Amino acid sequence: MSSVLRPATTGTDPSPAGRYRPVSSHLAIAPPVSVVIPAMNEAENLPYVFKTLPDWIHEVVLVDGNSTDDTVQVARELWPDVKVVEQRGKGKGDALITGFKACTGDIIVMVDADGSADGQEIVSYVSALVSGADFAKGSRFANGGGTDDMTFIRKLGNRALCGVVNRKFGARYTDLCYGYNAFWRHCLDRIELDCTGFEVETLMNIRVVKAGLKVQEIPSHEYLRIHGTSNLRAVRDGLRVLRVIMAERSNRRDLRRRSHSPVLGSVRGEVS
Ligand SMILES: Nc1nc2c(ncn2[C@@H]2O[C@H](COP(=O)(O)OP(=O)(O)OP(=O)(O)O)[C@@H](O)[C@H]2O)c(=O)[nH]1
Ligand SMILES: [Mg+2]
């Protein structure tokens, strides 16, 4: 069913740090870009996902959630250099944390495997990062963004939770629970992720603000999942997100201490 989209490279790193590579007609970048794809039974969707990935990517890390279909085999056919990591624990958060550890690029991009994310948008994320942002946060509700995939109830829940995060943490986000984001790898040292499920994106969005990192929202379009069904359960996962928000909020002293740091104070919570 799948065809090879990209030949295996022979021996040498295709995108070593320090050498500029064109990523669009207006931009060339030196930092290597890793793409992390959490995937659980997504064999049918992977051809659509890989087809949109730009060929200047340094590496693709696929974190397999013990798939019972041909996810791993299909990924290897489509992208022979793919780095497959087997997930030990459970959940999307656990998968992403595992994948981040396996990345060797300076920039890490998170891309879902259900066909909802367009890899051609990666250049917008990377442009924001090389222009000074620490964290490029996808938003379906920023001007130019959109979604074909959210029900009214999920939109409502996301909006309410996003409002709570904005009020409690001084952010100016237009979206909260969205899986398409990119960041400089050094951010991971500042946000120390420790969660397992779909609340991972919320945790990241809160901790980057708490850490005083510079966040830029990137308008992004979320397409419909192509095959299969969502692993997300709105009520269960909404409550997990709420619990994360409350837990992060309870550590206010930490937030105040970090925000008064002379180095970080000027950029804390900035969303451009
Ligand atoms: N490795 C791994 N991947 C997972 C796990 N849970 C979800 N994923 C992947 O995470 C991505 C997002 O999951 P989805 O089920 O599409 O959830 P969602 O995008 O939040 O919800 P929808 O908008 O309804 O699709 C997909 O690529 C899934 O395959 C897991 O436990 N392990
Ligand atoms: Mg999805």
PDB file of C-alpha atoms and ligand atoms in Angstrom:
ATOM      1  CA  MET A   1       0.000   0.000   0.000  1.00  0.00           C
ATOM      2  CA  SER A   2       2.833   2.374   0.662  1.00  0.00           C
ATOM      3  CA  SER A   3       5.526   3.638  -1.620  1.00  0.00           C
ATOM      4  CA  VAL A   4       8.986   4.844  -0.694  1.00  0.00           C
ATOM      5  CA  LEU A   5       8.944   8.609  -0.477  1.00  0.00           C
ATOM      6  CA  ARG A   6      12.514   9.162   0.420  1.00  0.00           C
ATOM      7  CA  PRO A   7      15.633   7.086  -0.277  1.00  0.00           C
ATOM      8  CA  ALA A   8      17.853   6.019   2.592  1.00  0.00           C
ATOM      9  CA  THR A   9      20.911   8.197   2.975  1.00  0.00           C
ATOM     10  CA  THR A  10      24.266   6.525   2.833  1.00  0.00           C
ATOM     11  CA  GLY A  11      26.462   7.084   5.827  1.00  0.00           C
ATOM     12  CA  THR A  12      26.726  10.844   6.157  1.00  0.00           C
ATOM     13  CA  ASP A  13      24.296  13.046   8.033  1.00  0.00           C
ATOM     14  CA  PRO A  14      22.115  14.783   5.416  1.00  0.00           C
ATOM     15  CA  SER A  15      21.806  17.978   7.421  1.00  0.00           C
ATOM     16  CA  PRO A  16      24.747  18.563   9.752  1.00  0.00           C
ATOM     17  CA  ALA A  17      24.535  21.556  12.044  1.00  0.00           C
ATOM     18  CA  GLY A  18      26.404  24.567  10.734  1.00  0.00           C
ATOM     19  CA  ARG A  19      25.590  24.124   7.059  1.00  0.00           C
ATOM     20  CA  TYR A  20      22.782  26.310   5.792  1.00  0.00           C
ATOM     21  CA  ARG A  21      19.980  24.562   3.921  1.00  0.00           C
ATOM     22  CA  PRO A  22      17.174  26.318   2.066  1.00  0.00           C
ATOM     23  CA  VAL A  23      13.813  25.559   3.647  1.00  0.00           C
ATOM     24  CA  SER A  24      11.762  28.004   1.584  1.00  0.00           C
ATOM     25  CA  SER A  25      12.412  30.503  -1.180  1.00  0.00           C
ATOM     26  CA  HIS A  26      13.107  33.105   1.534  1.00  0.00           C
ATOM     27  CA  LEU A  27      14.850  31.157   4.249  1.00  0.00           C
ATOM     28  CA  ALA A  28      17.882  28.975   4.807  1.00  0.00           C
ATOM     29  CA  ILE A  29      18.607  27.478   8.223  1.00  0.00           C
ATOM     30  CA  ALA A  30      21.559  25.802   9.896  1.00  0.00           C
ATOM     31  CA  PRO A  31      19.972  24.022  12.906  1.00  0.00           C
ATOM     32  CA  PRO A  32      18.904  20.424  12.267  1.00  0.00           C
ATOM     33  CA  VAL A  33      15.167  19.803  12.667  1.00  0.00           C
ATOM     34  CA  SER A  34      13.785  16.626  14.272  1.00  0.00           C
ATOM     35  CA  VAL A  35      10.159  15.660  13.772  1.00  0.00           C
ATOM     36  CA  VAL A  36       8.548  13.532  16.493  1.00  0.00           C
ATOM     37  CA  ILE A  37       5.488  11.514  15.532  1.00  0.00           C
ATOM     38  CA  PRO A  38       3.558   9.646  18.252  1.00  0.00           C
ATOM     39  CA  ALA A  39       1.695   6.827  16.554  1.00  0.00           C
ATOM     40  CA  MET A  40      -0.625   4.132  17.773  1.00  0.00           C
ATOM     41  CA  ASN A  41      -2.201   2.043  15.022  1.00  0.00           C
ATOM     42  CA  GLU A  42      -1.809   4.702  12.349  1.00  0.00           C
ATOM     43  CA  ALA A  43      -0.494   2.546   9.464  1.00  0.00           C
ATOM     44  CA  GLU A  44      -3.232   3.731   7.118  1.00  0.00           C
ATOM     45  CA  ASN A  45      -2.602   7.396   7.868  1.00  0.00           C
ATOM     46  CA  LEU A  46       1.188   7.435   7.703  1.00  0.00           C
ATOM     47  CA  PRO A  47       1.406   7.707   3.885  1.00  0.00           C
ATOM     48  CA  TYR A  48      -0.512  11.000   4.091  1.00  0.00           C
ATOM     49  CA  VAL A  49       1.613  12.241   6.982  1.00  0.00           C
ATOM     50  CA  PHE A  50       5.003  11.450   5.442  1.00  0.00           C
ATOM     51  CA  LYS A  51       3.939  12.811   2.043  1.00  0.00           C
ATOM     52  CA  THR A  52       3.710  16.320   3.489  1.00  0.00           C
ATOM     53  CA  LEU A  53       7.023  16.316   5.381  1.00  0.00           C
ATOM     54  CA  PRO A  54       9.696  18.520   3.801  1.00  0.00           C
ATOM     55  CA  ASP A  55      12.824  16.745   2.578  1.00  0.00           C
ATOM     56  CA  TRP A  56      15.183  19.083   4.462  1.00  0.00           C
ATOM     57  CA  ILE A  57      14.223  17.508   7.793  1.00  0.00           C
ATOM     58  CA  HIS A  58      17.189  16.124   9.686  1.00  0.00           C
ATOM     59  CA  GLU A  59      15.374  13.150  11.217  1.00  0.00           C
ATOM     60  CA  VAL A  60      11.961  11.651  11.868  1.00  0.00           C
ATOM     61  CA  VAL A  61      11.425   9.960  15.226  1.00  0.00           C
ATOM     62  CA  LEU A  62       8.341   7.756  15.310  1.00  0.00           C
ATOM     63  CA  VAL A  63       7.225   6.666  18.769  1.00  0.00           C
ATOM     64  CA  ASP A  64       5.222   3.499  18.454  1.00  0.00           C
ATOM     65  CA  GLY A  65       2.561   2.918  21.098  1.00  0.00           C
ATOM     66  CA  ASN A  66       2.610  -0.874  20.832  1.00  0.00           C
ATOM     67  CA  SER A  67       0.662  -0.766  17.598  1.00  0.00           C
ATOM     68  CA  THR A  68      -1.067  -3.949  16.547  1.00  0.00           C
ATOM     69  CA  ASP A  69      -1.167  -2.925  12.875  1.00  0.00           C
ATOM     70  CA  ASP A  70       1.727  -2.290  10.450  1.00  0.00           C
ATOM     71  CA  THR A  71       2.573   1.192  11.757  1.00  0.00           C
ATOM     72  CA  VAL A  72       6.290   0.511  12.167  1.00  0.00           C
ATOM     73  CA  GLN A  73       6.713  -1.386   8.914  1.00  0.00           C
ATOM     74  CA  VAL A  74       4.863   1.258   6.914  1.00  0.00           C
ATOM     75  CA  ALA A  75       6.918   4.044   8.506  1.00  0.00           C
ATOM     76  CA  ARG A  76      10.138   2.241   7.529  1.00  0.00           C
ATOM     77  CA  GLU A  77       8.938   1.794   3.961  1.00  0.00           C
ATOM     78  CA  LEU A  78       7.982   5.429   3.624  1.00  0.00           C
ATOM     79  CA  TRP A  79      11.020   6.931   5.320  1.00  0.00           C
ATOM     80  CA  PRO A  80      13.882   4.431   5.433  1.00  0.00           C
ATOM     81  CA  ASP A  81      15.909   6.599   7.827  1.00  0.00           C
ATOM     82  CA  VAL A  82      13.073   6.837  10.336  1.00  0.00           C
ATOM     83  CA  LYS A  83      14.162   6.332  13.940  1.00  0.00           C
ATOM     84  CA  VAL A  84      11.578   4.055  15.535  1.00  0.00           C
ATOM     85  CA  VAL A  85      11.311   4.201  19.302  1.00  0.00           C
ATOM     86  CA  GLU A  86       9.187   1.698  21.183  1.00  0.00           C
ATOM     87  CA  GLN A  87       7.187   3.262  23.952  1.00  0.00           C
ATOM     88  CA  ARG A  88       7.495   1.583  27.345  1.00  0.00           C
ATOM     89  CA  GLY A  89       4.627   3.368  29.103  1.00  0.00           C
ATOM     90  CA  LYS A  90       1.195   4.411  27.885  1.00  0.00           C
ATOM     91  CA  GLY A  91      -0.366   7.589  26.543  1.00  0.00           C
ATOM     92  CA  LYS A  92       0.484  10.382  24.117  1.00  0.00           C
ATOM     93  CA  GLY A  93       2.379  12.369  26.749  1.00  0.00           C
ATOM     94  CA  ASP A  94       4.566   9.407  27.591  1.00  0.00           C
ATOM     95  CA  ALA A  95       5.158   8.845  23.852  1.00  0.00           C
ATOM     96  CA  LEU A  96       6.224  12.437  23.234  1.00  0.00           C
ATOM     97  CA  ILE A  97       8.559  12.545  26.239  1.00  0.00           C
ATOM     98  CA  THR A  98      10.154   9.310  24.991  1.00  0.00           C
ATOM     99  CA  GLY A  99      10.462  10.746  21.482  1.00  0.00           C
ATOM    100  CA  PHE A 100      11.997  14.035  22.634  1.00  0.00           C
ATOM    101  CA  LYS A 101      14.765  12.105  24.415  1.00  0.00           C
ATOM    102  CA  ALA A 102      15.609  10.324  21.173  1.00  0.00           C
ATOM    103  CA  CYS A 103      15.928  13.521  19.114  1.00  0.00           C
ATOM    104  CA  THR A 104      19.332  14.774  18.011  1.00  0.00           C
ATOM    105  CA  GLY A 105      18.165  17.941  16.223  1.00  0.00           C
ATOM    106  CA  ASP A 106      18.330  21.433  17.745  1.00  0.00           C
ATOM    107  CA  ILE A 107      14.723  22.069  16.799  1.00  0.00           C
ATOM    108  CA  ILE A 108      11.948  19.585  17.614  1.00  0.00           C
ATOM    109  CA  VAL A 109       8.580  19.559  15.855  1.00  0.00           C
ATOM    110  CA  MET A 110       5.596  17.561  17.156  1.00  0.00           C
ATOM    111  CA  VAL A 111       3.381  16.113  14.422  1.00  0.00           C
ATOM    112  CA  ASP A 112       0.361  13.819  14.917  1.00  0.00           C
ATOM    113  CA  ALA A 113       0.156  10.646  12.829  1.00  0.00           C
ATOM    114  CA  ASP A 114      -3.558  10.776  12.020  1.00  0.00           C
ATOM    115  CA  GLY A 115      -3.219  12.971   8.941  1.00  0.00           C
ATOM    116  CA  SER A 116      -4.598  16.049  10.712  1.00  0.00           C
ATOM    117  CA  ALA A 117      -1.359  18.035  10.458  1.00  0.00           C
ATOM    118  CA  ASP A 118       0.162  19.381   7.246  1.00  0.00           C
ATOM    119  CA  GLY A 119       3.946  18.998   7.285  1.00  0.00           C
ATOM    120  CA  GLN A 120       4.240  21.921   4.884  1.00  0.00           C
ATOM    121  CA  GLU A 121       3.452  24.175   7.840  1.00  0.00           C
ATOM    122  CA  ILE A 122       6.708  23.171   9.532  1.00  0.00           C
ATOM    123  CA  VAL A 123       8.522  25.969   7.746  1.00  0.00           C
ATOM    124  CA  SER A 124       6.318  28.536   9.528  1.00  0.00           C
ATOM    125  CA  TYR A 125       7.206  27.042  12.903  1.00  0.00           C
ATOM    126  CA  VAL A 126      10.902  26.888  12.077  1.00  0.00           C
ATOM    127  CA  SER A 127      10.865  30.467  10.770  1.00  0.00           C
ATOM    128  CA  ALA A 128       9.453  31.674  14.089  1.00  0.00           C
ATOM    129  CA  LEU A 129      12.111  29.777  16.029  1.00  0.00           C
ATOM    130  CA  VAL A 130      15.074  30.999  13.998  1.00  0.00           C
ATOM    131  CA  SER A 131      13.633  34.527  14.260  1.00  0.00           C
ATOM    132  CA  GLY A 132      13.871  34.487  18.044  1.00  0.00           C
ATOM    133  CA  ALA A 133      11.014  32.466  19.532  1.00  0.00           C
ATOM    134  CA  ASP A 134      11.810  29.656  21.969  1.00  0.00           C
ATOM    135  CA  PHE A 135       8.501  27.887  21.486  1.00  0.00           C
ATOM    136  CA  ALA A 136       6.338  27.994  18.344  1.00  0.00           C
ATOM    137  CA  LYS A 137       2.853  27.044  19.405  1.00  0.00           C
ATOM    138  CA  GLY A 138       0.322  25.994  16.794  1.00  0.00           C
ATOM    139  CA  SER A 139      -3.089  27.608  17.011  1.00  0.00           C
ATOM    140  CA  ARG A 140      -6.254  26.680  15.177  1.00  0.00           C
ATOM    141  CA  PHE A 141      -7.894  29.871  16.366  1.00  0.00           C
ATOM    142  CA  ALA A 142      -5.257  32.458  15.481  1.00  0.00           C
ATOM    143  CA  ASN A 143      -5.908  34.441  12.294  1.00  0.00           C
ATOM    144  CA  GLY A 144      -5.238  32.092   9.382  1.00  0.00           C
ATOM    145  CA  GLY A 145      -5.709  28.914  11.410  1.00  0.00           C
ATOM    146  CA  GLY A 146      -8.666  26.542  11.391  1.00  0.00           C
ATOM    147  CA  THR A 147     -10.006  23.116  12.220  1.00  0.00           C
ATOM    148  CA  ASP A 148     -12.110  20.536  10.425  1.00  0.00           C
ATOM    149  CA  ASP A 149     -11.759  18.116  13.292  1.00  0.00           C
ATOM    150  CA  MET A 150     -13.260  19.660  16.435  1.00  0.00           C
ATOM    151  CA  THR A 151     -16.820  19.210  17.574  1.00  0.00           C
ATOM    152  CA  PHE A 152     -18.698  22.144  19.069  1.00  0.00           C
ATOM    153  CA  ILE A 153     -18.305  20.669  22.561  1.00  0.00           C
ATOM    154  CA  ARG A 154     -14.559  20.257  22.147  1.00  0.00           C
ATOM    155  CA  LYS A 155     -14.223  23.807  20.847  1.00  0.00           C
ATOM    156  CA  LEU A 156     -16.143  25.050  23.864  1.00  0.00           C
ATOM    157  CA  GLY A 157     -14.038  23.022  26.298  1.00  0.00           C
ATOM    158  CA  ASN A 158     -10.781  24.085  24.674  1.00  0.00           C
ATOM    159  CA  ARG A 159     -11.831  27.715  24.755  1.00  0.00           C
ATOM    160  CA  ALA A 160     -12.853  27.585  28.398  1.00  0.00           C
ATOM    161  CA  LEU A 161      -9.645  25.849  29.467  1.00  0.00           C
ATOM    162  CA  CYS A 162      -7.577  28.240  27.362  1.00  0.00           C
ATOM    163  CA  GLY A 163      -9.281  31.161  29.110  1.00  0.00           C
ATOM    164  CA  VAL A 164      -8.422  29.691  32.497  1.00  0.00           C
ATOM    165  CA  VAL A 165      -4.759  29.280  31.514  1.00  0.00           C
ATOM    166  CA  ASN A 166      -4.606  32.841  30.176  1.00  0.00           C
ATOM    167  CA  ARG A 167      -6.088  34.265  33.372  1.00  0.00           C
ATOM    168  CA  LYS A 168      -4.120  32.137  35.791  1.00  0.00           C
ATOM    169  CA  PHE A 169      -0.730  32.275  34.091  1.00  0.00           C
ATOM    170  CA  GLY A 170      -0.803  35.615  32.264  1.00  0.00           C
ATOM    171  CA  ALA A 171      -0.626  34.047  28.804  1.00  0.00           C
ATOM    172  CA  ARG A 172      -2.376  35.302  25.680  1.00  0.00           C
ATOM    173  CA  TYR A 173      -3.090  32.023  23.956  1.00  0.00           C
ATOM    174  CA  THR A 174      -5.848  31.507  21.400  1.00  0.00           C
ATOM    175  CA  ASP A 175      -5.643  27.693  21.578  1.00  0.00           C
ATOM    176  CA  LEU A 176      -4.608  25.257  24.290  1.00  0.00           C
ATOM    177  CA  CYS A 177      -5.016  21.562  23.502  1.00  0.00           C
ATOM    178  CA  TYR A 178      -3.315  21.312  20.124  1.00  0.00           C
ATOM    179  CA  GLY A 179      -0.611  18.840  19.196  1.00  0.00           C
ATOM    180  CA  TYR A 180       1.259  20.744  16.479  1.00  0.00           C
ATOM    181  CA  ASN A 181       4.090  22.682  18.144  1.00  0.00           C
ATOM    182  CA  ALA A 182       7.820  23.189  17.733  1.00  0.00           C
ATOM    183  CA  PHE A 183      10.600  24.343  20.015  1.00  0.00           C
ATOM    184  CA  TRP A 184      14.331  24.567  20.535  1.00  0.00           C
ATOM    185  CA  ARG A 185      15.522  21.414  22.253  1.00  0.00           C
ATOM    186  CA  HIS A 186      17.035  23.412  25.132  1.00  0.00           C
ATOM    187  CA  CYS A 187      13.474  24.294  26.230  1.00  0.00           C
ATOM    188  CA  LEU A 188      13.098  20.757  27.552  1.00  0.00           C
ATOM    189  CA  ASP A 189      15.564  21.512  30.357  1.00  0.00           C
ATOM    190  CA  ARG A 190      13.327  24.372  31.451  1.00  0.00           C
ATOM    191  CA  ILE A 191       9.965  22.616  31.399  1.00  0.00           C
ATOM    192  CA  GLU A 192      10.813  19.138  32.726  1.00  0.00           C
ATOM    193  CA  LEU A 193       7.799  17.261  31.387  1.00  0.00           C
ATOM    194  CA  ASP A 194       6.212  14.675  33.652  1.00  0.00           C
ATOM    195  CA  CYS A 195       2.816  13.513  32.446  1.00  0.00           C
ATOM    196  CA  THR A 196       1.444  10.649  30.417  1.00  0.00           C
ATOM    197  CA  GLY A 197      -1.725  11.551  28.522  1.00  0.00           C
ATOM    198  CA  PHE A 198      -3.298  14.118  26.241  1.00  0.00           C
ATOM    199  CA  GLU A 199      -2.721  16.817  28.895  1.00  0.00           C
ATOM    200  CA  VAL A 200       0.880  17.002  27.672  1.00  0.00           C
ATOM    201  CA  GLU A 201       0.294  19.967  25.352  1.00  0.00           C
ATOM    202  CA  THR A 202      -1.381  21.951  28.122  1.00  0.00           C
ATOM    203  CA  LEU A 203       1.470  21.169  30.471  1.00  0.00           C
ATOM    204  CA  MET A 204       3.987  22.373  27.889  1.00  0.00           C
ATOM    205  CA  ASN A 205       2.001  25.543  27.183  1.00  0.00           C
ATOM    206  CA  ILE A 206       1.846  26.388  30.881  1.00  0.00           C
ATOM    207  CA  ARG A 207       5.434  25.540  31.694  1.00  0.00           C
ATOM    208  CA  VAL A 208       6.888  27.590  28.837  1.00  0.00           C
ATOM    209  CA  VAL A 209       5.098  30.625  30.252  1.00  0.00           C
ATOM    210  CA  LYS A 210       6.194  29.813  33.780  1.00  0.00           C
ATOM    211  CA  ALA A 211       9.766  29.435  32.561  1.00  0.00           C
ATOM    212  CA  GLY A 212       9.689  32.866  30.908  1.00  0.00           C
ATOM    213  CA  LEU A 213      10.294  31.458  27.453  1.00  0.00           C
ATOM    214  CA  LYS A 214       9.331  33.437  24.385  1.00  0.00           C
ATOM    215  CA  VAL A 215       6.241  31.909  22.764  1.00  0.00           C
ATOM    216  CA  GLN A 216       4.943  32.697  19.313  1.00  0.00           C
ATOM    217  CA  GLU A 217       1.637  31.346  18.080  1.00  0.00           C
ATOM    218  CA  ILE A 218       1.582  29.926  14.554  1.00  0.00           C
ATOM    219  CA  PRO A 219      -1.758  29.802  12.704  1.00  0.00           C
ATOM    220  CA  SER A 220      -2.333  26.168  11.810  1.00  0.00           C
ATOM    221  CA  HIS A 221      -5.054  24.200  10.086  1.00  0.00           C
ATOM    222  CA  GLU A 222      -6.151  20.925  11.636  1.00  0.00           C
ATOM    223  CA  TYR A 223      -7.573  18.520   9.062  1.00  0.00           C
ATOM    224  CA  LEU A 224      -9.875  15.613   9.752  1.00  0.00           C
ATOM    225  CA  ARG A 225      -8.275  12.406  10.972  1.00  0.00           C
ATOM    226  CA  ILE A 226      -8.152  10.350   7.745  1.00  0.00           C
ATOM    227  CA  HIS A 227      -8.610   6.769   8.969  1.00  0.00           C
ATOM    228  CA  GLY A 228      -9.435   5.279  12.339  1.00  0.00           C
ATOM    229  CA  THR A 229     -10.903   6.814  15.436  1.00  0.00           C
ATOM    230  CA  SER A 230      -9.637   9.332  17.917  1.00  0.00           C
ATOM    231  CA  ASN A 231      -7.927   8.103  21.067  1.00  0.00           C
ATOM    232  CA  LEU A 232      -9.065  11.224  22.888  1.00  0.00           C
ATOM    233  CA  ARG A 233     -12.073  11.134  25.200  1.00  0.00           C
ATOM    234  CA  ALA A 234     -13.391  14.656  25.704  1.00  0.00           C
ATOM    235  CA  VAL A 235     -14.597  14.399  29.306  1.00  0.00           C
ATOM    236  CA  ARG A 236     -11.848  12.151  30.667  1.00  0.00           C
ATOM    237  CA  ASP A 237      -9.083  14.093  28.954  1.00  0.00           C
ATOM    238  CA  GLY A 238     -10.697  17.479  29.658  1.00  0.00           C
ATOM    239  CA  LEU A 239     -10.616  16.640  33.354  1.00  0.00           C
ATOM    240  CA  ARG A 240      -6.982  15.600  33.099  1.00  0.00           C
ATOM    241  CA  VAL A 241      -6.205  18.956  31.481  1.00  0.00           C
ATOM    242  CA  LEU A 242      -8.060  20.776  34.264  1.00  0.00           C
ATOM    243  CA  ARG A 243      -6.131  18.833  36.905  1.00  0.00           C
ATOM    244  CA  VAL A 244      -2.845  19.829  35.280  1.00  0.00           C
ATOM    245  CA  ILE A 245      -3.889  23.478  35.258  1.00  0.00           C
ATOM    246  CA  MET A 246      -4.793  23.335  38.958  1.00  0.00           C
ATOM    247  CA  ALA A 247      -1.619  21.497  39.894  1.00  0.00           C
ATOM    248  CA  GLU A 248       0.550  24.019  38.030  1.00  0.00           C
ATOM    249  CA  ARG A 249      -1.365  26.861  39.611  1.00  0.00           C
ATOM    250  CA  SER A 250      -0.752  25.572  43.107  1.00  0.00           C
ATOM    251  CA  ASN A 251       2.916  26.284  42.619  1.00  0.00           C
ATOM    252  CA  ARG A 252       2.539  30.062  42.459  1.00  0.00           C
ATOM    253  CA  ARG A 253       5.615  30.888  44.435  1.00  0.00           C
ATOM    254  CA  ASP A 254       7.699  29.170  41.826  1.00  0.00           C
ATOM    255  CA  LEU A 255       6.001  31.206  39.090  1.00  0.00           C
ATOM    256  CA  ARG A 256       6.618  34.485  40.906  1.00  0.00           C
ATOM    257  CA  ARG A 257      10.249  33.655  41.584  1.00  0.00           C
ATOM    258  CA  ARG A 258      10.946  32.796  37.933  1.00  0.00           C
ATOM    259  CA  SER A 259       9.058  35.790  36.531  1.00  0.00           C
ATOM    260  CA  HIS A 260      11.169  38.162  38.617  1.00  0.00           C
ATOM    261  CA  SER A 261      14.370  36.789  37.201  1.00  0.00           C
ATOM    262  CA  PRO A 262      16.125  39.772  35.547  1.00  0.00           C
ATOM    263  CA  VAL A 263      17.110  37.685  32.542  1.00  0.00           C
ATOM    264  CA  LEU A 264      13.728  36.160  31.878  1.00  0.00           C
ATOM    265  CA  GLY A 265      11.407  38.914  33.073  1.00  0.00           C
ATOM    266  CA  SER A 266      11.285  40.819  29.815  1.00  0.00           C
ATOM    267  CA  VAL A 267      10.030  37.906  27.743  1.00  0.00           C
ATOM    268  CA  ARG A 268       7.903  36.020  30.263  1.00  0.00           C
ATOM    269  CA  GLY A 269       4.649  34.833  28.738  1.00  0.00           C
ATOM    270  CA  GLU A 270       5.088  36.869  25.609  1.00  0.00           C
ATOM    271  CA  VAL A 271       2.970  35.668  22.748  1.00  0.00           C
ATOM    272  CA  SER A 272       3.452  37.565  19.540  1.00  0.00           C
TER     273      SER A 272
HETATM  274  N1  LIG B   1       2.753   6.303  20.713  1.00  0.00           N
HETATM  275  C1  LIG B   1       1.533   6.667  21.089  1.00  0.00           C
HETATM  276  N2  LIG B   1       0.837   7.521  20.311  1.00  0.00           N
HETATM  277  C2  LIG B   1      -0.393   7.881  20.734  1.00  0.00           C
HETATM  278  C3  LIG B   1      -0.967   7.415  21.933  1.00  0.00           C
HETATM  279  N3  LIG B   1      -2.199   7.993  22.059  1.00  0.00           N
HETATM  280  C4  LIG B   1      -2.377   8.762  20.968  1.00  0.00           C
HETATM  281  N4  LIG B   1      -1.294   8.692  20.177  1.00  0.00           N
HETATM  282  C5  LIG B   1      -1.054   9.384  18.908  1.00  0.00           C
HETATM  283  O1  LIG B   1      -1.193  10.769  19.165  1.00  0.00           O
HETATM  284  C6  LIG B   1      -1.745  11.417  18.041  1.00  0.00           C
HETATM  285  C7  LIG B   1      -2.998  12.180  18.439  1.00  0.00           C
HETATM  286  O2  LIG B   1      -3.978  11.260  18.869  1.00  0.00           O
HETATM  287  P1  LIG B   1      -5.488  11.330  18.374  1.00  0.00           P
HETATM  288  O3  LIG B   1      -6.143  10.050  18.765  1.00  0.00           O
HETATM  289  O4  LIG B   1      -5.528  11.714  16.939  1.00  0.00           O
HETATM  290  O5  LIG B   1      -6.080  12.440  19.304  1.00  0.00           O
HETATM  291  P2  LIG B   1      -6.372  13.954  18.981  1.00  0.00           P
HETATM  292  O6  LIG B   1      -5.668  14.405  17.748  1.00  0.00           O
HETATM  293  O7  LIG B   1      -6.117  14.707  20.228  1.00  0.00           O
HETATM  294  O8  LIG B   1      -7.913  13.864  18.770  1.00  0.00           O
HETATM  295  P3  LIG B   1      -8.714  13.967  17.395  1.00  0.00           P
HETATM  296  O9  LIG B   1      -8.699  15.420  17.041  1.00  0.00           O
HETATM  297  O10 LIG B   1     -10.070  13.480  17.740  1.00  0.00           O
HETATM  298  O11 LIG B   1      -8.024  13.109  16.392  1.00  0.00           O
HETATM  299  C8  LIG B   1      -1.994  10.339  16.993  1.00  0.00           C
HETATM  300  O12 LIG B   1      -0.908  10.292  16.121  1.00  0.00           O
HETATM  301  C9  LIG B   1      -2.055   9.056  17.839  1.00  0.00           C
HETATM  302  O13 LIG B   1      -1.694   7.909  17.129  1.00  0.00           O
HETATM  303  C10 LIG B   1      -0.192   6.524  22.732  1.00  0.00           C
HETATM  304  O14 LIG B   1      -0.596   6.070  23.799  1.00  0.00           O
HETATM  305  N5  LIG B   1       1.038   6.194  22.259  1.00  0.00           N
HETATM  306 MG    MG B   2      -6.048  13.667  15.925  1.00  0.00          MG
END
